[in-house]
């Protein structure tokens, strides 16, 4: 046997620009393994300094075009924590509805358009339209639903505009929300079919136990607020994040690598959320999980797609619940600038997202600290690939390369986010 | 059968939001595939060709030496090159960092800056000839369709050059500057969004960049009279389009 090298210069069907290099020796030892993220950094943490706190939601949004809502809400909550602003229950509900709609959009994009082609043997969803137009159309329909809800609450789907410190500049009308409610009810069928589709498609058999982290709340399925918990016993408040989680730079990646201090790399995303928070899911989502046969806790990252599908069922149920209890009353927004530190952690579609800011007396940002989900996952993806390659070193270079790519796509990395 | 026109979609330094807007054309996306052949789109396809392309949609600004070479290559292989969204037009929000010394920005994020080789972030037009400009952060879906359609028909696209104010008038919005004394950027900002923000009680922040021939110093004076500081005014112009000649004076040195 000779030396084997796997090289992907520009990983397809993920957001942003990254590469993979693996070298396997003739004796099947892995000599080198790098997830090379070469996305050019934009230095958000540098140019946010000196900006007004009421602009930060707008700037943070531009970190990512796929999960702008997550960055907006995290930034707003961190700034509000610094200013001691407590938004109303209606604002919290509207923010959650908006965050869920972004989860629907992003998770459907990941499942149907970025990963499904691998699982069905196509190069892209575009190539699938000929023989599987019903499946592609279902994906488009579900994605559109998510987008339309973000659009209704936020004014537009990519970089929405209405969420501000303390609330919203405008709230949707009852009529428009009830139209969305009808569409959500109808979409349940599509969501269940999505669960069945991702139960049925063949996923690589693989398992690697590692620490799974997500925010968690005993009262509801945590998306915008909760304590950061893990399968290894981590249980911290968002202000304590930096006491427990650190980052280090590696020379081949513009994204920093995160790890739990004194421990190791970890995973964030839909599978950790399912592992930690399935008791808080809707009954229908729990039934869907049971029907799929997924074993919880689950440490096969390829099951992330199924976790997204199960979340989709829950997302629809919770959206309907929120719409039904929204009072839709006009509220006043007031706040005063003051110096302080504020931190927030939310669940972006790809996993836990951390923002913190230090403000001066005039509400001008003095320091910004941002850790997106894909920075959290970067090192863990490498460790998964290491095990996957070890276990499959007999496969041809082409087959093994595709398997590694599929694993990367299962994490649905958002590389622009990770570099920011 | 006549060969379908080819499209390439490219990402440089940006957030992928513009590409995503293209995928958000859910209602017409499948129909679009009937008339064009997307042969390069790494975010969506695993098999991509090396060109040439009839229409190239380029998202993102240019911020590394490698990107300068890449955009020149794409230019050579493209009939119509479109600057797709504000980052490709003028660097957009990431261009705020152009006012910070590069080393300072790098040290803010990386402990070892030896592997980082970023330059100032600029629009693609700084390095290559651009045939069409699709403004917005992100561009409105209707404008994306307009650019693709007019490229296929080989005619000039109907994109707006007038300010957001015109769209507010068409929507019967009360002017936020006059009625609420708020620092709206609408009078100098290119229309095309449909006045999304003012219609939702939010001032225009300028995310489509400058309109054709704006009077920025008059608007800056209006902001001064409202009580905004010189720093506040700089921040407003040094946001989505600080690098453009139109906003450069008010954006400060």
XYZ file of C-alpha atoms in Angstrom:
673
model
C 0.000 0.000 0.000
C 1.143 3.513 -0.743
C 0.599 6.828 0.964
C -2.937 8.134 0.599
C -3.835 11.807 0.514
C -7.308 13.274 0.672
C -7.498 16.829 -0.605
C -10.524 19.057 -0.936
C -9.467 22.579 -1.853
C -12.860 24.211 -1.523
C -15.436 22.199 0.412
C -18.743 22.296 -1.461
C -22.241 22.689 -0.086
C -21.223 24.492 3.073
C -21.285 28.214 3.737
C -17.902 29.902 3.318
C -14.451 28.807 2.267
C -12.624 25.884 3.807
C -10.423 22.993 2.720
C -9.560 19.527 3.994
C -6.161 17.828 3.895
C -5.574 14.303 5.207
C -2.433 12.226 4.731
C -2.491 8.515 5.549
C 0.793 6.589 5.697
C 1.283 3.187 3.990
C 0.833 1.571 7.415
C -2.544 3.343 7.675
C -1.402 5.863 10.266
C -2.874 9.343 9.915
C 0.162 11.575 9.440
C -1.626 14.851 8.963
C -5.204 16.085 9.239
C -6.319 19.659 8.828
C -9.667 21.352 8.373
C -8.145 24.408 6.758
C -10.492 27.350 7.115
C -9.088 30.044 4.844
C -12.090 32.366 4.786
C -10.621 35.882 5.104
C -11.432 37.402 8.501
C -13.508 40.577 8.610
C -12.403 41.663 12.119
C -15.853 42.384 13.566
C -14.376 42.367 17.086
C -12.033 45.183 16.017
C -14.397 47.488 14.142
C -17.284 47.120 16.594
C -15.103 49.059 19.038
C -16.151 52.688 18.979
C -19.626 51.991 17.581
C -22.873 52.862 19.380
C -24.613 50.045 21.247
C -27.824 50.663 19.266
C -25.963 49.835 16.021
C -24.514 46.542 17.193
C -27.516 44.407 16.252
C -27.213 45.740 12.703
C -23.471 45.117 12.499
C -23.629 41.675 14.168
C -26.295 40.608 11.673
C -23.738 40.961 8.865
C -21.509 38.297 10.418
C -23.733 35.758 8.714
C -26.301 35.846 5.936
C -27.652 32.410 6.870
C -28.137 32.994 10.600
C -28.490 36.798 10.885
C -31.401 36.456 13.310
C -29.300 34.473 15.793
C -26.571 37.126 15.724
C -29.108 39.948 16.081
C -30.880 38.417 19.068
C -27.652 37.405 20.793
C -26.197 40.898 20.305
C -29.402 42.556 21.520
C -29.614 40.364 24.611
C -25.942 40.939 25.469
C -26.344 44.725 25.118
C -29.585 44.651 27.125
C -27.799 42.696 29.860
C -25.139 45.408 29.942
C -27.778 48.166 30.134
C -30.069 46.302 32.587
C -32.963 46.369 30.127
C -35.655 43.732 30.635
C -37.789 43.208 27.544
C -41.468 42.293 27.906
C -42.866 38.772 27.562
C -44.331 39.787 24.199
C -40.879 40.845 22.960
C -39.371 37.584 24.209
C -42.101 35.623 22.425
C -41.723 37.549 19.172
C -37.971 37.081 19.324
C -38.408 33.372 19.873
C -40.845 33.107 16.977
C -38.343 34.952 14.785
C -35.455 32.760 15.973
C -37.485 29.606 15.321
C -38.388 30.812 11.827
C -34.685 31.273 11.121
C -34.046 27.754 12.444
C -36.672 26.400 10.049
C -35.090 28.216 7.088
C -31.515 27.316 7.940
C -32.130 23.722 8.989
C -34.200 23.010 5.879
C -31.442 24.555 3.769
C -28.917 22.265 5.464
C -31.025 19.126 5.211
C -32.519 19.434 1.720
C -30.014 21.523 -0.213
C -26.609 21.019 1.385
C -26.675 17.411 2.630
C -29.502 15.415 1.036
C -27.740 15.237 -2.367
C -24.939 13.189 -0.687
C -27.390 10.807 0.917
C -29.286 10.285 -2.352
C -26.256 10.093 -4.622
C -26.446 13.452 -6.431
C -23.979 16.300 -6.796
C -26.573 18.952 -5.873
C -30.236 19.613 -5.222
C -30.340 21.178 -8.690
C -29.389 17.796 -10.160
C -32.145 16.191 -8.044
C -34.923 18.310 -9.558
C -35.240 15.977 -12.546
C -35.997 12.730 -10.691
C -37.036 13.970 -7.265
C -38.827 17.218 -7.945
C -41.411 16.508 -5.199
C -38.679 16.297 -2.561
C -36.945 19.459 -3.794
C -40.280 21.287 -3.926
C -41.063 20.202 -0.357
C -37.711 21.607 0.750
C -38.388 24.895 -1.043
C -41.887 25.063 0.490
C -40.590 24.563 4.046
C -37.730 26.999 3.552
C -40.135 29.590 2.206
C -42.339 29.177 5.281
C -39.385 29.940 7.568
C -38.400 32.911 5.428
C -41.913 34.300 5.276
C -42.206 34.271 9.083
C -38.846 36.062 9.486
C -39.985 38.472 6.796
C -43.298 39.151 8.553
C -41.713 39.871 11.945
C -38.410 41.342 10.792
C -39.267 43.123 7.531
C -37.009 40.893 5.432
C -35.525 37.410 5.696
C -31.824 38.219 5.282
C -30.688 40.928 7.734
C -34.123 41.789 9.154
C -34.599 45.266 10.607
C -37.293 45.557 13.285
C -35.619 44.024 16.366
C -33.996 46.736 18.493
C -32.896 47.251 22.095
C -35.935 46.659 24.317
C -38.342 45.414 21.664
C -39.490 45.877 18.076
C -40.022 48.998 15.965
C -43.171 47.410 14.532
C -45.159 44.276 15.282
C -47.096 42.097 12.824
C -50.870 42.281 12.519
C -53.226 39.609 13.823
C -54.514 38.921 10.279
C -51.073 38.257 8.864
C -50.118 36.054 11.800
C -53.272 33.986 11.454
C -52.453 33.410 7.788
C -49.015 32.176 8.834
C -50.645 30.017 11.506
C -52.689 28.227 8.840
C -49.577 27.566 6.800
C -47.782 26.232 9.887
C -50.628 23.803 10.544
C -50.430 22.587 6.944
C -46.632 22.300 7.120
C -46.794 19.632 9.819
C -47.304 17.007 7.119
C -44.149 18.171 5.304
C -42.243 18.140 8.600
C -43.257 14.554 9.377
C -42.340 13.511 5.850
C -38.954 15.133 6.435
C -38.453 13.033 9.573
C -39.390 9.904 7.619
C -37.068 10.825 4.747
C -34.078 11.315 7.034
C -34.930 8.141 8.944
C -34.988 6.187 5.701
C -31.846 7.488 3.969
C -28.752 5.465 4.723
C -26.354 7.189 7.123
C -22.789 6.063 7.767
C -22.440 3.963 10.909
C -20.160 5.966 13.141
C -19.941 7.022 16.736
C -17.579 9.156 18.754
C -18.458 10.079 22.279
C -17.538 13.672 23.029
C -18.914 16.463 25.176
C -22.205 17.803 23.754
C -23.107 21.361 24.750
C -26.308 23.411 24.380
C -28.299 25.948 26.343
C -31.084 24.438 28.353
C -34.149 25.497 30.339
C -36.437 23.155 32.262
C -39.571 25.120 31.255
C -39.238 25.146 27.484
C -37.046 24.186 24.519
C -34.211 26.682 24.876
C -33.297 28.789 21.843
C -32.769 32.385 22.957
C -32.064 31.963 26.658
C -30.931 29.284 29.087
C -28.027 27.922 31.092
C -25.163 26.413 29.134
C -25.192 22.703 29.916
C -23.328 19.662 28.679
C -23.435 15.888 28.688
C -20.335 16.001 30.927
C -21.933 18.055 33.672
C -21.189 21.632 32.605
C -23.956 23.886 33.941
C -23.127 27.596 33.848
C -24.719 31.022 33.504
C -23.933 32.958 30.316
C -21.802 35.478 32.252
C -19.503 32.633 33.350
C -18.741 31.487 29.771
C -15.158 32.751 29.690
C -14.343 31.025 32.990
C -14.989 27.672 31.344
C -14.486 27.942 27.601
C -11.389 29.113 25.807
C -10.095 29.489 22.262
C -6.759 28.908 20.650
C -5.314 29.815 17.289
C -3.911 27.229 14.885
C -1.686 28.412 12.043
C -3.704 26.797 9.244
C -7.132 28.231 10.113
C -8.546 31.735 10.332
C -11.222 30.322 12.655
C -10.078 29.874 16.253
C -10.576 26.478 17.940
C -12.709 26.287 21.098
C -12.324 23.877 23.984
C -13.645 23.425 27.506
C -10.846 24.476 29.875
C -9.095 21.484 31.448
C -11.056 19.228 29.094
C -11.310 19.011 25.335
C -13.078 19.933 22.117
C -16.859 19.646 22.145
C -19.886 19.585 19.854
C -22.729 22.100 19.561
C -25.754 21.953 17.244
C -29.035 20.121 16.735
C -27.793 16.742 18.012
C -26.491 18.123 21.336
C -29.768 20.063 21.660
C -31.723 16.862 21.169
C -29.514 14.968 23.630
C -29.896 17.595 26.336
C -33.360 19.001 25.747
C -35.630 16.338 24.259
C -37.849 16.348 27.412
C -38.811 19.966 26.611
C -39.896 19.197 23.033
C -43.532 19.098 21.905
C -45.393 15.791 22.217
C -45.563 15.451 18.467
C -41.819 15.974 18.115
C -41.189 13.353 20.807
C -43.456 10.958 18.903
C -41.553 11.690 15.710
C -38.279 10.950 17.520
C -39.693 7.653 18.770
C -40.957 6.735 15.313
C -37.528 7.425 13.816
C -35.927 5.010 16.275
C -33.143 7.442 17.188
C -31.363 6.383 20.366
C -30.858 9.192 22.917
C -28.194 10.150 23.915
C -26.747 9.863 20.448
C -23.126 10.353 19.467
C -23.272 9.769 15.706
C -22.808 13.217 14.117
C -24.453 11.912 10.924
C -27.682 11.837 12.956
C -27.592 15.642 13.055
C -29.880 15.669 10.006
C -32.462 13.555 11.771
C -32.148 15.816 14.820
C -32.862 18.820 12.538
C -35.931 17.056 11.145
C -37.267 16.282 14.626
C -36.609 19.881 15.650
C -38.583 21.000 12.610
C -41.681 19.270 14.002
C -41.114 20.949 17.356
C -40.405 24.324 15.728
C -43.769 24.278 13.974
C -45.622 23.278 17.160
C -43.955 25.952 19.256
C -44.515 28.637 16.592
C -48.250 27.906 16.664
C -48.241 28.030 20.484
C -46.494 31.416 20.475
C -48.839 32.885 17.843
C -51.820 31.792 19.941
C -50.629 33.589 23.053
C -49.250 36.830 21.535
C -51.242 39.817 22.851
C -49.916 42.017 19.994
C -50.076 45.265 21.919
C -48.002 48.357 21.152
C -45.271 48.709 23.755
C -42.989 51.536 24.781
C -39.245 51.091 24.512
C -36.978 53.082 26.790
C -33.433 52.708 27.983
C -30.541 54.777 29.227
C -26.904 54.410 28.284
C -24.585 53.266 31.029
C -21.249 51.564 31.392
C -21.228 47.815 31.903
C -20.533 44.289 30.704
C -23.176 42.109 29.075
C -23.020 38.556 27.748
C -25.563 36.325 26.015
C -25.674 32.798 24.666
C -28.346 31.590 22.259
C -28.826 28.550 20.050
C -28.161 29.512 16.444
C -29.323 26.822 13.986
C -25.763 25.388 14.050
C -25.413 25.524 17.827
C -24.482 27.718 20.759
C -23.491 31.277 19.914
C -21.757 33.610 22.405
C -21.552 37.402 22.300
C -20.309 39.768 24.999
C -19.703 43.503 25.021
C -18.206 46.090 27.355
C -19.842 49.525 27.042
C -18.702 52.910 28.311
C -20.905 55.563 29.968
C -22.173 56.808 26.612
C -23.114 53.341 25.382
C -20.099 53.106 23.054
C -18.581 49.625 22.638
C -15.154 49.274 24.291
C -14.704 45.548 23.722
C -16.527 42.824 21.775
C -16.068 39.056 22.175
C -17.849 36.772 19.690
C -17.778 32.971 19.431
C -19.996 31.469 16.701
C -21.073 27.809 16.653
C -18.626 26.778 13.955
C -15.666 28.020 16.040
C -17.068 25.847 18.817
C -17.222 22.865 16.466
C -14.058 23.326 14.359
C -11.714 21.178 16.457
C -14.402 18.588 17.128
C -14.978 18.138 13.392
C -11.264 17.359 12.987
C -11.399 14.809 15.798
C -14.445 13.147 14.222
C -12.727 13.003 10.828
C -9.689 11.417 12.476
C -11.782 8.548 13.806
C -13.816 8.248 10.604
C -10.647 7.974 8.493
C -9.073 5.475 10.888
C -12.117 3.231 10.709
C -12.491 3.489 6.926
C -8.899 3.574 5.700
C -9.542 0.699 3.301
C -11.951 2.741 1.181
C -10.760 4.333 -2.054
C -9.557 7.938 -1.920
C -12.772 9.101 -3.659
C -15.100 7.240 -1.302
C -13.221 8.277 1.795
C -13.079 11.915 0.671
C -16.835 11.956 0.125
C -17.398 10.414 3.573
C -15.269 13.110 5.192
C -17.120 15.812 3.300
C -20.442 14.330 4.371
C -19.316 14.433 7.978
C -18.315 18.082 7.655
C -21.679 18.876 6.063
C -23.521 17.058 8.853
C -22.235 19.813 11.150
C -23.609 22.375 8.654
C -20.594 24.596 9.240
C -20.971 28.308 8.720
C -17.434 29.283 7.902
C -17.952 33.045 7.472
C -19.440 33.045 10.976
C -16.570 31.062 12.432
C -14.022 33.514 11.065
C -16.037 36.742 11.402
C -31.338 22.366 -28.563
C -29.822 25.775 -28.015
C -27.318 25.841 -25.185
C -28.598 27.586 -22.072
C -26.689 30.657 -20.851
C -24.302 29.768 -18.023
C -24.160 31.423 -14.621
C -21.355 31.323 -12.057
C -21.855 32.387 -8.446
C -18.763 33.323 -6.449
C -18.084 34.259 -2.859
C -15.324 36.543 -1.622
C -15.114 38.297 1.779
C -18.719 38.513 2.942
C -21.540 36.753 4.757
C -23.176 34.619 1.986
C -26.450 36.480 2.517
C -26.607 37.639 -1.116
C -26.156 34.098 -2.455
C -28.815 32.980 -0.032
C -31.209 35.617 -1.364
C -30.822 33.924 -4.726
C -31.780 30.583 -3.196
C -34.651 32.358 -1.430
C -36.295 32.840 -4.846
C -38.249 29.713 -3.913
C -41.284 30.476 -6.092
C -39.317 30.834 -9.314
C -36.125 28.944 -8.515
C -37.051 25.800 -10.439
C -38.290 27.863 -13.406
C -35.021 29.769 -13.390
C -33.179 26.470 -13.813
C -35.146 25.893 -17.034
C -33.597 28.907 -18.714
C -30.081 29.115 -17.262
C -27.398 26.611 -16.431
C -25.703 27.305 -13.098
C -22.278 25.772 -13.656
C -20.392 27.188 -10.683
C -21.902 27.587 -7.204
C -19.787 25.925 -4.513
C -22.294 26.637 -1.734
C -24.900 24.548 -3.558
C -23.038 22.221 -5.965
C -20.223 19.687 -5.598
C -19.429 19.532 -9.322
C -18.400 22.927 -10.648
C -16.875 23.869 -14.000
C -14.002 26.242 -14.596
C -16.058 28.534 -16.844
C -16.417 30.552 -18.995
C -19.685 32.086 -17.814
C -22.239 34.306 -19.531
C -23.183 35.916 -16.210
C -21.000 35.914 -13.103
C -22.565 37.027 -9.838
C -19.814 37.971 -7.415
C -20.587 38.330 -3.728
C -18.173 39.752 -1.165
C -15.387 42.300 -1.055
C -11.719 41.751 -1.868
C -9.501 41.554 1.231
C -6.497 39.293 0.516
C -3.804 39.142 -2.211
C -5.228 35.745 -3.270
C -8.656 37.259 -3.783
C -7.197 39.936 -6.083
C -5.800 37.221 -8.365
C -9.025 35.192 -8.224
C -11.298 38.084 -9.190
C -9.020 38.885 -12.149
C -9.323 35.267 -13.336
C -13.104 35.356 -13.017
C -13.223 38.626 -14.962
C -11.322 37.031 -17.841
C -13.827 34.181 -18.032
C -17.026 36.242 -17.671
C -19.126 38.027 -20.280
C -21.191 40.013 -17.774
C -19.666 40.529 -14.344
C -22.120 41.608 -11.655
C -21.084 43.106 -8.306
C -23.692 41.210 -6.293
C -24.517 43.164 -3.134
C -22.826 45.918 -1.131
C -19.688 43.983 -0.138
C -18.791 43.435 -3.800
C -19.817 47.020 -4.618
C -17.798 48.842 -1.952
C -16.856 46.533 0.958
C -20.033 47.247 2.984
C -19.976 46.908 6.794
C -16.611 45.082 6.939
C -15.092 48.220 5.346
C -15.510 50.024 8.702
C -12.216 48.358 9.580
C -10.428 50.263 6.813
C -10.227 53.177 9.258
C -8.326 51.049 11.802
C -4.599 50.334 11.327
C -4.478 46.799 9.903
C -2.098 45.488 12.580
C -4.348 46.798 15.333
C -7.361 44.999 13.844
C -5.405 41.752 13.495
C -4.040 41.876 17.030
C -7.551 42.382 18.331
C -8.462 38.870 17.101
C -5.278 36.813 16.661
C -2.394 36.255 19.075
C -0.128 35.240 16.178
C -0.659 37.537 13.205
C 2.057 35.928 11.044
C -0.446 33.677 9.244
C -2.947 36.501 8.613
C -2.411 38.517 5.450
C -5.463 40.677 5.010
C -5.482 43.960 3.136
C -8.032 46.757 3.288
C -11.406 45.459 2.107
C -12.583 47.029 -1.150
C -15.252 46.430 -3.767
C -14.370 44.240 -6.769
C -14.504 47.343 -9.011
C -11.195 48.474 -7.489
C -9.485 45.614 -9.318
C -11.591 44.689 -12.369
C -14.168 46.204 -14.718
C -17.703 45.633 -13.435
C -20.638 45.481 -15.865
C -23.548 45.722 -13.449
C -23.982 46.781 -9.862
C -26.597 45.146 -7.681
C -26.846 47.304 -4.553
C -28.179 46.334 -1.165
C -27.320 44.438 1.973
C -28.838 42.213 0.757
C -30.178 43.168 -2.714
C -33.932 42.800 -3.081
C -34.981 39.586 -4.826
C -36.860 41.516 -7.513
C -33.673 43.358 -8.399
C -31.782 40.066 -8.646
C -34.373 38.784 -11.122
C -34.209 42.086 -13.012
C -30.438 41.772 -13.419
C -30.624 38.168 -14.612
C -33.469 38.958 -17.024
C -31.844 42.029 -18.522
C -28.527 40.178 -18.862
C -30.277 37.441 -20.813
C -32.042 40.004 -23.006
C -28.892 42.074 -23.327
C -30.601 45.268 -22.220
C -29.900 47.779 -19.481
C -31.486 46.697 -16.162
C -34.098 48.986 -14.623
C -32.418 49.615 -11.273
C -33.258 52.638 -9.178
C -30.972 55.639 -8.829
C -33.306 57.854 -6.819
C -33.383 58.092 -2.998
C -35.371 55.931 -0.571
C -37.523 59.072 0.011
C -39.281 58.395 -3.303
C -40.321 54.962 -2.113
C -41.572 56.442 1.172
C -43.737 58.860 -0.808
C -45.121 56.000 -2.917
C -45.962 54.168 0.305
C -47.473 57.242 1.947
C -45.041 57.013 4.872
C -44.788 60.048 7.134
C -41.249 61.442 6.832
C -39.261 60.360 9.912
C -36.951 63.381 9.689
C -39.750 65.947 9.530
C -42.401 64.323 11.686
C -40.227 62.629 14.325
C -36.900 64.466 14.140
C -35.042 61.170 13.562
C -31.680 60.896 11.716
C -32.859 58.977 8.635
C -30.333 58.230 5.857
C -33.115 57.919 3.257
C -32.420 61.253 1.480
C -28.954 60.121 0.348
C -29.534 56.373 0.070
C -30.307 54.508 -3.118
C -33.846 53.154 -3.405
C -34.566 49.551 -4.337
C -35.619 48.051 -1.020
C -39.150 49.477 -1.124
C -38.449 51.659 1.935
C -38.527 48.614 4.231
C -37.255 50.356 7.375
C -39.246 53.625 7.350
C -42.376 51.565 6.629
C -41.681 49.720 9.901
C -40.995 52.845 12.020
C -37.242 52.524 11.700
C -34.947 55.063 10.137
C -33.147 54.114 6.925
C -29.593 53.140 7.862
C -28.290 53.365 4.316
C -27.856 49.688 3.457
C -28.202 50.260 -0.318
C -25.334 52.726 -0.375
C -25.420 56.167 -2.015
C -28.049 57.203 -4.550
C -26.925 58.948 -7.714
C -25.446 62.349 -6.844
C -26.553 62.709 -3.175
C -26.292 65.932 -1.176
C -24.548 64.434 1.856
C -23.332 67.680 3.406
C -26.896 69.068 3.562
C -28.072 65.917 5.336
C -25.098 66.039 7.719
C -26.170 69.599 8.596
C -29.690 68.387 9.332
C -28.206 65.786 11.711
C -26.065 68.489 13.386
C -29.155 70.620 13.976
C -30.838 67.604 15.562
C -27.964 67.544 18.044
C -25.881 64.678 16.725
C -22.145 64.880 17.321
C -19.485 64.845 14.590
C -18.606 61.315 15.741
C -22.220 60.188 15.329
C -22.352 61.637 11.811
C -19.113 59.915 10.839
C -20.474 56.630 12.151
C -23.612 56.997 10.034
C -21.709 57.558 6.798
C -18.931 55.110 7.714
C -21.163 52.063 7.801
C -22.463 50.449 4.610
C -20.670 52.610 2.082
C -17.944 54.643 3.794
C -15.504 53.857 0.976
C -17.663 55.317 -1.817
C -16.681 58.733 -3.226
C -20.199 59.978 -2.430
C -19.971 59.215 1.327
C -16.236 59.563 1.783
C -16.238 63.214 2.869
C -18.811 62.746 5.640
C -17.269 59.392 6.635
C -14.099 61.246 7.692
C -10.420 60.419 7.347
